[in-house]
Coordinates of C-alpha atoms and ligand atoms in Angstrom, one line a residue:
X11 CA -8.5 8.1 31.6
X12 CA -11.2 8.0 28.7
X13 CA -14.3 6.6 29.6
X14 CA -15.1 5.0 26.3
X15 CA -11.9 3.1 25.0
X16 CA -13.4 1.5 21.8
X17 CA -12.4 2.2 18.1
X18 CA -13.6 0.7 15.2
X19 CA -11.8 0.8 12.1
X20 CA -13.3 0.3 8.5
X21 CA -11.1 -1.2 6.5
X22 CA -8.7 -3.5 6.3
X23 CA -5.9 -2.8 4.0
X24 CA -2.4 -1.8 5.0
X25 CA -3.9 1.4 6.1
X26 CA -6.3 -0.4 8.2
X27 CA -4.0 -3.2 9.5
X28 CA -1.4 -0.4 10.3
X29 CA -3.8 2.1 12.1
X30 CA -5.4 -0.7 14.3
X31 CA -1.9 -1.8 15.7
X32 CA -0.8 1.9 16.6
X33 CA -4.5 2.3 18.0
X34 CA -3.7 -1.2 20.4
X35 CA -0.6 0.1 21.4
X36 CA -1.7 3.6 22.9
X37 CA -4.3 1.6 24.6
X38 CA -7.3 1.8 23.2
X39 CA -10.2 -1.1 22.2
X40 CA -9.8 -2.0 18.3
X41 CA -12.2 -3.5 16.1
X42 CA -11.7 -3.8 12.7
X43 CA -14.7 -4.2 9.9
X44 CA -14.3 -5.1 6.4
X45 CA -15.6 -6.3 3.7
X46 CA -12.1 -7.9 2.6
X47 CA -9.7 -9.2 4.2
X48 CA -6.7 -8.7 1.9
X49 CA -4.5 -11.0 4.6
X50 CA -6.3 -13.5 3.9
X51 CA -8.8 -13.3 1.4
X52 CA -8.4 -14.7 -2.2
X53 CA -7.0 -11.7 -4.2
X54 CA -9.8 -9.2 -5.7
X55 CA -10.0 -5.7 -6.7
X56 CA -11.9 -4.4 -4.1
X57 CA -9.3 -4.0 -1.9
X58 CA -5.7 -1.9 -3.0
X59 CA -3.3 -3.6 -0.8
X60 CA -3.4 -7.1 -2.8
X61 CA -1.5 -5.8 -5.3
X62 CA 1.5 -3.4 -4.2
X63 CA 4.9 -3.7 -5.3
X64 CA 5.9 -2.2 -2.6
X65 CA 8.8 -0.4 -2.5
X66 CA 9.5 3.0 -1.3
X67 CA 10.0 5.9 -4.0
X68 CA 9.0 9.2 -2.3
X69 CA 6.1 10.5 -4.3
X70 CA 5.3 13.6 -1.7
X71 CA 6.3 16.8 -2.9
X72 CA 9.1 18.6 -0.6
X73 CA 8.1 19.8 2.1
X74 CA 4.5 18.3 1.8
X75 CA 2.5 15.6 4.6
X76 CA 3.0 13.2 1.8
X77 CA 6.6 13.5 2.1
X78 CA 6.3 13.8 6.0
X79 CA 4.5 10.7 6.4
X80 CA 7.0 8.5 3.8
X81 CA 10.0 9.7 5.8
X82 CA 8.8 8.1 9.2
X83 CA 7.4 5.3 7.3
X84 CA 11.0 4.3 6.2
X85 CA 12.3 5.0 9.4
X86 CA 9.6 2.6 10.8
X87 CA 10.4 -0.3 7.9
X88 CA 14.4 0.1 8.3
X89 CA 13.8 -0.1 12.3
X90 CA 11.8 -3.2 11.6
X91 CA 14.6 -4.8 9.3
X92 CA 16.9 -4.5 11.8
X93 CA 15.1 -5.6 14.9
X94 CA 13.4 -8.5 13.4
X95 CA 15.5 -11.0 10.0
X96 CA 12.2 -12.8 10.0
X97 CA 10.0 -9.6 8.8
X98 CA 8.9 -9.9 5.5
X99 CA 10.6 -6.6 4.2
X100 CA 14.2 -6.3 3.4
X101 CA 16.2 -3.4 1.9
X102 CA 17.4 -3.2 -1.6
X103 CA 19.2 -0.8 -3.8
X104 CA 16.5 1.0 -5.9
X105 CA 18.2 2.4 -9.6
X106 CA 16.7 4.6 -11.4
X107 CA 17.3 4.7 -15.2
X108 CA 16.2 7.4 -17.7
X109 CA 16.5 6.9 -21.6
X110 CA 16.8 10.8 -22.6
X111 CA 19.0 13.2 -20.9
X112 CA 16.0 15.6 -20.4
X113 CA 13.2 13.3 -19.5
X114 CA 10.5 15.3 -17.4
X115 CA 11.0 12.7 -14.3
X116 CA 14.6 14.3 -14.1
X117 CA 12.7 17.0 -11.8
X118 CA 12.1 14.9 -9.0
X119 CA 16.6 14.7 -8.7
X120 CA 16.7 17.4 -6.0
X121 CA 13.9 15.9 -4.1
X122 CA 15.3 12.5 -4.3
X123 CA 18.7 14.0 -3.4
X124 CA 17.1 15.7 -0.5
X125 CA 14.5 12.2 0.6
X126 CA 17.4 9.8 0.5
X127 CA 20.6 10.4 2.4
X128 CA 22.7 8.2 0.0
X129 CA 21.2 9.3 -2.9
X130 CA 23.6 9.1 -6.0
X131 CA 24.1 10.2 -9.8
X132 CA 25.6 7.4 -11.2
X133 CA 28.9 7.7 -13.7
X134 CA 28.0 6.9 -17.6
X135 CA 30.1 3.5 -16.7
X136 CA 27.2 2.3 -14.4
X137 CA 24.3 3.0 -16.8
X138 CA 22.9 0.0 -18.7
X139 CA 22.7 -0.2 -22.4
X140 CA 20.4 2.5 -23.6
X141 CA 20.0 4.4 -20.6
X142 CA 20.9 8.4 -20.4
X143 CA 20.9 8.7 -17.2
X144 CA 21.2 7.3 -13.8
X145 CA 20.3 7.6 -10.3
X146 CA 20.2 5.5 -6.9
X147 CA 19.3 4.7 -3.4
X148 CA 18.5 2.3 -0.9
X149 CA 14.7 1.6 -0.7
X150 CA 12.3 -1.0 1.2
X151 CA 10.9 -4.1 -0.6
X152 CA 7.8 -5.2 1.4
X153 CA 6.6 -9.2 0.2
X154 CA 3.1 -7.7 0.2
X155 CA 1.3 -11.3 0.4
X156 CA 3.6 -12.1 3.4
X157 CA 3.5 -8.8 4.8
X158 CA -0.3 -8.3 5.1
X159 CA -0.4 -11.8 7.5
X160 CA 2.5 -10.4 9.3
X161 CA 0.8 -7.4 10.4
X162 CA -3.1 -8.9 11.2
X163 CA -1.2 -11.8 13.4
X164 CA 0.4 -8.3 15.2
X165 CA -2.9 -7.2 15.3
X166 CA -4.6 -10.2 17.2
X167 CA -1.7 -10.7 18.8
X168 CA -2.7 -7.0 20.5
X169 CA -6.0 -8.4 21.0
X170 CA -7.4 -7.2 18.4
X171 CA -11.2 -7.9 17.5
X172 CA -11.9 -8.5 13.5
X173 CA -15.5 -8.7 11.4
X174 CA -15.6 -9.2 8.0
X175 CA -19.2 -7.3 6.7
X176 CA -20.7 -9.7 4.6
X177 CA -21.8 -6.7 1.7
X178 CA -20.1 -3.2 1.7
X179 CA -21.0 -1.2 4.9
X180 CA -23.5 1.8 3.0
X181 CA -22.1 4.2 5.4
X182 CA -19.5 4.8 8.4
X183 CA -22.8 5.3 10.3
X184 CA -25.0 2.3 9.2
X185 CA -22.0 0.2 11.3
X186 CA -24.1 1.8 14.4
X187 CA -27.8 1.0 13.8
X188 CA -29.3 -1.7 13.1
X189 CA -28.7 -1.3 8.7
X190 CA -25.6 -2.9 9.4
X191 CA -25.0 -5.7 7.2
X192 CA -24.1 -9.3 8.7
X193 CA -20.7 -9.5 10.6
X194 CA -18.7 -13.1 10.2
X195 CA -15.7 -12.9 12.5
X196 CA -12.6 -13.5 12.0
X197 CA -9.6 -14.6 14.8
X198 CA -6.3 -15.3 14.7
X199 CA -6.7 -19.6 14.3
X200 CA -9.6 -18.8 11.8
X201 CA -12.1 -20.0 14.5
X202 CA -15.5 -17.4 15.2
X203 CA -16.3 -16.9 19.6
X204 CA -20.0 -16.3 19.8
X205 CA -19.1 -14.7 23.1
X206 CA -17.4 -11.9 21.7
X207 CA -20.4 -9.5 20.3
X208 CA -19.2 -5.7 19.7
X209 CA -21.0 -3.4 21.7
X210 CA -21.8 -0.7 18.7
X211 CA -21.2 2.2 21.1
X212 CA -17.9 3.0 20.2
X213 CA -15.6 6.3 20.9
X214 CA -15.1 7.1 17.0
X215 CA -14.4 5.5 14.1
X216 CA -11.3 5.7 11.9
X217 CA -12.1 5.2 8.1
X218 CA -9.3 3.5 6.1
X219 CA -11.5 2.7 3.3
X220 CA -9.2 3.8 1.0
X221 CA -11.3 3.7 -2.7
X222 CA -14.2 2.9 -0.5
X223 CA -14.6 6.5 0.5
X224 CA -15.6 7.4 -2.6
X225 CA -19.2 5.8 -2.1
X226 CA -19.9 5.6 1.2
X227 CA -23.1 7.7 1.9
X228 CA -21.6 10.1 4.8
X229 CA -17.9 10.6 3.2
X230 CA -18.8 10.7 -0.6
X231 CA -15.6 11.8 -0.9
X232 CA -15.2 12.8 -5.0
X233 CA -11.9 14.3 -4.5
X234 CA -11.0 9.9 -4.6
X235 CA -10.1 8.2 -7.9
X236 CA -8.8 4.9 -9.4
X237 CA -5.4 5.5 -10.5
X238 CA -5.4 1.5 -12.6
X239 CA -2.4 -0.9 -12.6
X240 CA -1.6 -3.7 -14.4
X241 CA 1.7 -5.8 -12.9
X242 CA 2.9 -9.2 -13.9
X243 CA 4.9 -11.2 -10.9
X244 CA 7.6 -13.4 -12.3
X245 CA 9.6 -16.1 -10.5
X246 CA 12.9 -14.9 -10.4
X247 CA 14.6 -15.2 -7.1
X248 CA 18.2 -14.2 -8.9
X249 CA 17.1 -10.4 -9.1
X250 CA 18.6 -8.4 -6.4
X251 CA 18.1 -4.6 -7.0
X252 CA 14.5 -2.6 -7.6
X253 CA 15.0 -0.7 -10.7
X254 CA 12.5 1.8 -12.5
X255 CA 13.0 2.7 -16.4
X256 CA 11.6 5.6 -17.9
X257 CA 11.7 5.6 -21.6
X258 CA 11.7 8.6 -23.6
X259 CA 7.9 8.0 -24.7
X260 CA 7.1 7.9 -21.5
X261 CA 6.0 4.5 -20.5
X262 CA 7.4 3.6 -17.2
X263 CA 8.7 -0.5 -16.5
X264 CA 9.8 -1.8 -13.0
X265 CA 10.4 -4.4 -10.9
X266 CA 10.3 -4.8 -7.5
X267 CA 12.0 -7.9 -5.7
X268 CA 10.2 -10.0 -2.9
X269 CA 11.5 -12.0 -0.4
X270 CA 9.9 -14.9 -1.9
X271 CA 12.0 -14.9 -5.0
X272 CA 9.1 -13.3 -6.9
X273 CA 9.1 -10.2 -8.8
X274 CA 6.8 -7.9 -9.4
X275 CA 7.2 -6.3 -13.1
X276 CA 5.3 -3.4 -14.0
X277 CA 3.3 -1.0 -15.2
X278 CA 0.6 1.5 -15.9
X279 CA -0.4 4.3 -14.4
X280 CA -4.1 4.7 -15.8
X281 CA -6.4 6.9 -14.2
X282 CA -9.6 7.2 -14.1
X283 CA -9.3 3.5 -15.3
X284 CA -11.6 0.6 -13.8
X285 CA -11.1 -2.3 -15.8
X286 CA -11.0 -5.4 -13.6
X287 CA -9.5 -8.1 -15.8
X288 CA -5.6 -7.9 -17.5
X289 CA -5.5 -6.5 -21.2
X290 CA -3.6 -8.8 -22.9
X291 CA -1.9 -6.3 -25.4
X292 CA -0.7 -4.5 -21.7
X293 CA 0.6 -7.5 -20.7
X294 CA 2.4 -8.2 -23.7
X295 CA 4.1 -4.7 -23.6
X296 CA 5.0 -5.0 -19.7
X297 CA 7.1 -8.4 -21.1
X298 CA 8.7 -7.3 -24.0
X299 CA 10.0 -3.6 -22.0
X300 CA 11.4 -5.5 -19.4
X301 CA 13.2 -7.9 -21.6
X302 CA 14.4 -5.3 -23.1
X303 CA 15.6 -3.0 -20.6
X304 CA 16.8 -6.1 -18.3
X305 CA 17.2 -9.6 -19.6
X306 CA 18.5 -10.1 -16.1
X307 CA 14.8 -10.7 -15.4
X308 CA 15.2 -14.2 -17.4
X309 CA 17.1 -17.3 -16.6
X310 CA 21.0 -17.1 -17.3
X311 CA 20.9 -19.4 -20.3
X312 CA 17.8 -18.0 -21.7
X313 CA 19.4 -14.3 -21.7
X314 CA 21.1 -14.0 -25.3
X315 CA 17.9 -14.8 -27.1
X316 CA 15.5 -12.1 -25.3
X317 CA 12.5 -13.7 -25.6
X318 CA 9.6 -12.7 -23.9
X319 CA 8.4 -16.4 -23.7
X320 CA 11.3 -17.8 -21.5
X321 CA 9.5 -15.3 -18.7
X322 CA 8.6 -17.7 -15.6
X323 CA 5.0 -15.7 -15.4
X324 CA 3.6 -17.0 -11.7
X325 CA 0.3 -14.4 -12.0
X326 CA -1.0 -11.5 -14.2
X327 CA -2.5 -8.6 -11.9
X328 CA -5.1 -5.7 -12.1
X329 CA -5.3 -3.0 -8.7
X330 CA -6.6 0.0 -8.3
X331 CA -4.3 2.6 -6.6
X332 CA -7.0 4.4 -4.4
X333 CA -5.7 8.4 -6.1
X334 CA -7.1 11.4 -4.3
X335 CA -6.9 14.7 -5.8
X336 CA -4.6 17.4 -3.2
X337 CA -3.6 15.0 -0.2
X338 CA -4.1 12.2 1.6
X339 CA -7.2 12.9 4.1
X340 CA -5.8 13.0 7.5
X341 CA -8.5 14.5 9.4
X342 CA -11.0 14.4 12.4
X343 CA -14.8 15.0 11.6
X344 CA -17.9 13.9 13.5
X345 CA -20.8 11.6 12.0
X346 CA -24.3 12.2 13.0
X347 CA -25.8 9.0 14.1
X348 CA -29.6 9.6 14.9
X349 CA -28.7 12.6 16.7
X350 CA -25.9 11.2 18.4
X351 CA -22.5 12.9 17.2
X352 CA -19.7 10.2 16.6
X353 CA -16.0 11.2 16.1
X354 CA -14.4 10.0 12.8
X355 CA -10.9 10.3 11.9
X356 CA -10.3 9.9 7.9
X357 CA -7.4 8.2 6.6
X358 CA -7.6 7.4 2.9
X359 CA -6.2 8.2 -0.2
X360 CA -3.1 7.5 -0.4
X361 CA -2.5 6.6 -4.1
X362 CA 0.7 4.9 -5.0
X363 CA 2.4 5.1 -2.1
X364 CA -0.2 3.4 0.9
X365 CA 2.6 1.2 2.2
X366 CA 5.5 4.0 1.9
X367 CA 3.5 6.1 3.6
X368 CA 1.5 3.7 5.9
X369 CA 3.5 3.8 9.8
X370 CA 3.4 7.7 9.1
X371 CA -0.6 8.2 8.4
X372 CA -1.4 5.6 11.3
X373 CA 0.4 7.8 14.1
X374 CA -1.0 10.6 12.7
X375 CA -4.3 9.5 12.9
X376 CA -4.1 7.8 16.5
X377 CA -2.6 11.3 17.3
X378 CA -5.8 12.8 16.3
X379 CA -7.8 10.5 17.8
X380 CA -6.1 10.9 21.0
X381 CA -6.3 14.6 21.0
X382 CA -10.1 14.3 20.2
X383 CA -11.3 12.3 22.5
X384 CA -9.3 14.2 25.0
X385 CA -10.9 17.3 24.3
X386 CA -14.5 15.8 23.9
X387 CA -13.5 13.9 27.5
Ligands
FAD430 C1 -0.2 -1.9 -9.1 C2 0.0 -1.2 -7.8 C3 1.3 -1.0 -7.4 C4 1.5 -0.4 -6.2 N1 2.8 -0.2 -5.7 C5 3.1 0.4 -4.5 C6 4.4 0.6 -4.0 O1 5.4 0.1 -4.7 N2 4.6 1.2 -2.9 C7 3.5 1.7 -2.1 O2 3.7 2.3 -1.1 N3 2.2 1.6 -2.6 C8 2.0 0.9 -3.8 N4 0.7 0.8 -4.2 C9 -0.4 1.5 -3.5 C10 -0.9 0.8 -2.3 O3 -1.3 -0.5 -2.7 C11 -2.2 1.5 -1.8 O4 -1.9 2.8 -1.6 C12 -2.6 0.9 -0.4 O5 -2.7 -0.5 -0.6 C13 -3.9 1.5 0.1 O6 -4.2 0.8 1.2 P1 -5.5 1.1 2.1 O7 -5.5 0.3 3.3 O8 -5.6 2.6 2.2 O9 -6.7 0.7 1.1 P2 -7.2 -0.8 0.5 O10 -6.1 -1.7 0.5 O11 -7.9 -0.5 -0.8 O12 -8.2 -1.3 1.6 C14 -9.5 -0.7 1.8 C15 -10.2 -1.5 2.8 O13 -11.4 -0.9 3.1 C16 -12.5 -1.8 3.0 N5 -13.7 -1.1 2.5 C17 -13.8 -0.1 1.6 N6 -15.1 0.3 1.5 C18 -15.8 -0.5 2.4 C19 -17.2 -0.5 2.8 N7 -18.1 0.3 2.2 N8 -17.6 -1.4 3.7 C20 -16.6 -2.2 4.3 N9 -15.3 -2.2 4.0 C21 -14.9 -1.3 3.1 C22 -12.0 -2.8 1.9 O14 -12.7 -4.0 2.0 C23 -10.5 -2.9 2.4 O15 -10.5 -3.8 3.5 C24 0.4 0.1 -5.4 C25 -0.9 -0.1 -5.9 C26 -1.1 -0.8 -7.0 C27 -2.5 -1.0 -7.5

């Protein structure tokens, strides 16, 4: 047996969330610190996990971790659909539609072919109006904004400890001395318990501070970057499938059903980009390609007319995807705290695909934690 059980985590995204729950289950200590909260917090763009679609459309290349980590994370998702009606993901045919025949995303077929086993090329007589080609598969649909609650109530009810950090933590370290900013905690019924003061001595840290990493003063990790996204979610509880159309000048649309009825409509893919607030000639062009390419998205009796207007628009939405250049980073390091080394395991950058890829990266990183300590023990 270890001697020092604790673990913090930074961060408190899906990453986060995901890591502390598989850290509670092979026994360890977990508190998690944060600046946001995106389970409960009012939606910002601080944090990536507010604004996910999410489905799952493997973006790993064969053979890579990426594509590793999104295979067990589907298996985790369709276990969880099946063990549990109530959890707030639920499977969906995902249809992929192309509008030229040689369209560059037509070289991800064989890896898509290979990811899904009931991948399909559809027949000419399946393919909508416009559309050169076709492809499908089942995918996930997680109802992000019931999904992130689902898994911090799993967390406390592990007993799980939680601390939001009033500003931005400078570094992984500063959590350990006394430049720590102020901690509010947070529990499961929303009340604080005085008794319960972390002890700042903990066995390592895990760092699932996904476009946070890029800043803080003992990761400075400049291989991260903002990939920007700009979504619209529209009430439309009639729309069954997730679909993606690529158009032949290469603007992307698609919409991902919730269990909520919502839908989330997108997109751009801007990186580099950090512009917080919607641009409203994006948002116009995410409306008018969907009408477009499915007037499904509108009311029945509104379809014939195609107007973007009849859209039910619930919220316009900016995230940043946190990108980082090669991988993932799933990786064990130590921190130098006044001398004393701490173990860190790194699990950020995830990109697009931090919920498809989520289950996989927190075994992974509870693996190497567990093989760390036991070496160090
Ligand atoms: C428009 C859009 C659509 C997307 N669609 C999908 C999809 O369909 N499928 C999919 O799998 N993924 C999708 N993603 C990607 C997914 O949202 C991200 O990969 C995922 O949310 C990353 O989660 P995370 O926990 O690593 O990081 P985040 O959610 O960004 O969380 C980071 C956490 O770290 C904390 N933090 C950071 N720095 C500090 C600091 N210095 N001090 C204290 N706390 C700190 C933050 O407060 C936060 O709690 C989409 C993203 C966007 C923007």
């Amino acid at each position: 047996m270890l001697r020092n059980q604790d673990v913090f985590v930074v961060g408190a995204g899906v990453n986060g969330l995901s890591t502390a729950i598989r850290a509670l289950e092979a026994g360890f200590t977990v508190t998690i610190f944060a600046a946001v909260f995106p389970a409960i917090d009012p939606c910002s763009i601080q944090a990536a996990s507010f604004w996910a679609g999410a489905n799952h459309i493997s973006f790993g290349e064969t053979g890579s971790l990426m594509e590793e980590l999104e295979k067990e994370t589907l298996e985790v998702y369709l276990e969880l659909v099946k063990k549990d009606p109530e959890v707030p993901v639920m499977t969906r045919p995902h249809f992929r539609f192309l509008e030229s025949a040689d369209h560059p995303s037509l070289s991800r077929r064989e890896h898509m072919a290979n990811f899904y086993s009931d991948f399909r090329v559809l027949d000419a007589s399946e393919l909508p109006e416009g559309m050169a080609v076709g492809e499908t598969n089942l995918t996930v649909c997680v109802d992000v904004p019931r999904y992130l609650p689902y898994l911090l109530e799993r967390f406390f009810a592990l007993g799980g400890y939680a601390f939001r950090t009033k500003t931005p933590l400078a570094s992984l370290s500063s959590l350990l001395t006394n430049q720590r900013p102020q901690l509010e905690q947070i529990s499961a019924d929303g009340s604080s318990d005085p008794t319960r003061v972390p002890v700042f001595d903990p066995a390592a840290i895990i760092n699932c501070t996904g476009l946070g990493a890029r800043l803080l003063e003992d990761v400075l990790d400049t291989a991260v970057h903002p990939i920007r996204g700009e979504t619209l979610i529209i009430r439309a509880p009639w729309v069954n499938p997730s679909i993606t159309f690529h158009f032949a000048n290469g603007d992307v649309s698609y919409l991902i059903p919730r269990q909520s009825g919502d839908v989330v409509v997108g997109g751009t893919f801007q990186v580099g980009d950090t512009h917080a607030e919607n641009r409203p000639e994006t948002v116009q062009g995410i409306k008018e390609r969907i009408v477009r390419a499915y007037p499904e998205i509108l009311p029945e009796d509104k379809r014939a007319a195609r107007d973007v207007r009849d859209l039910d628009v619930v919220a316009e939405c900016v995230g940043l995807r946190p990108a980082r250049t090669g991988s993932v980073r799933l990786e064990s390091g130590v921190l130098d705290v006044d001398g004393k080394k701490v173990l860190v395991v790194h699990n950020y950058g995830h990109g697009g695909g931090g919920y498809q890829s989520s289950w996989g990266s927190a075994r992974r990183a509870v693996e190497l934690l567990r093989t760390e300590l036991a070496s160090t023990a």
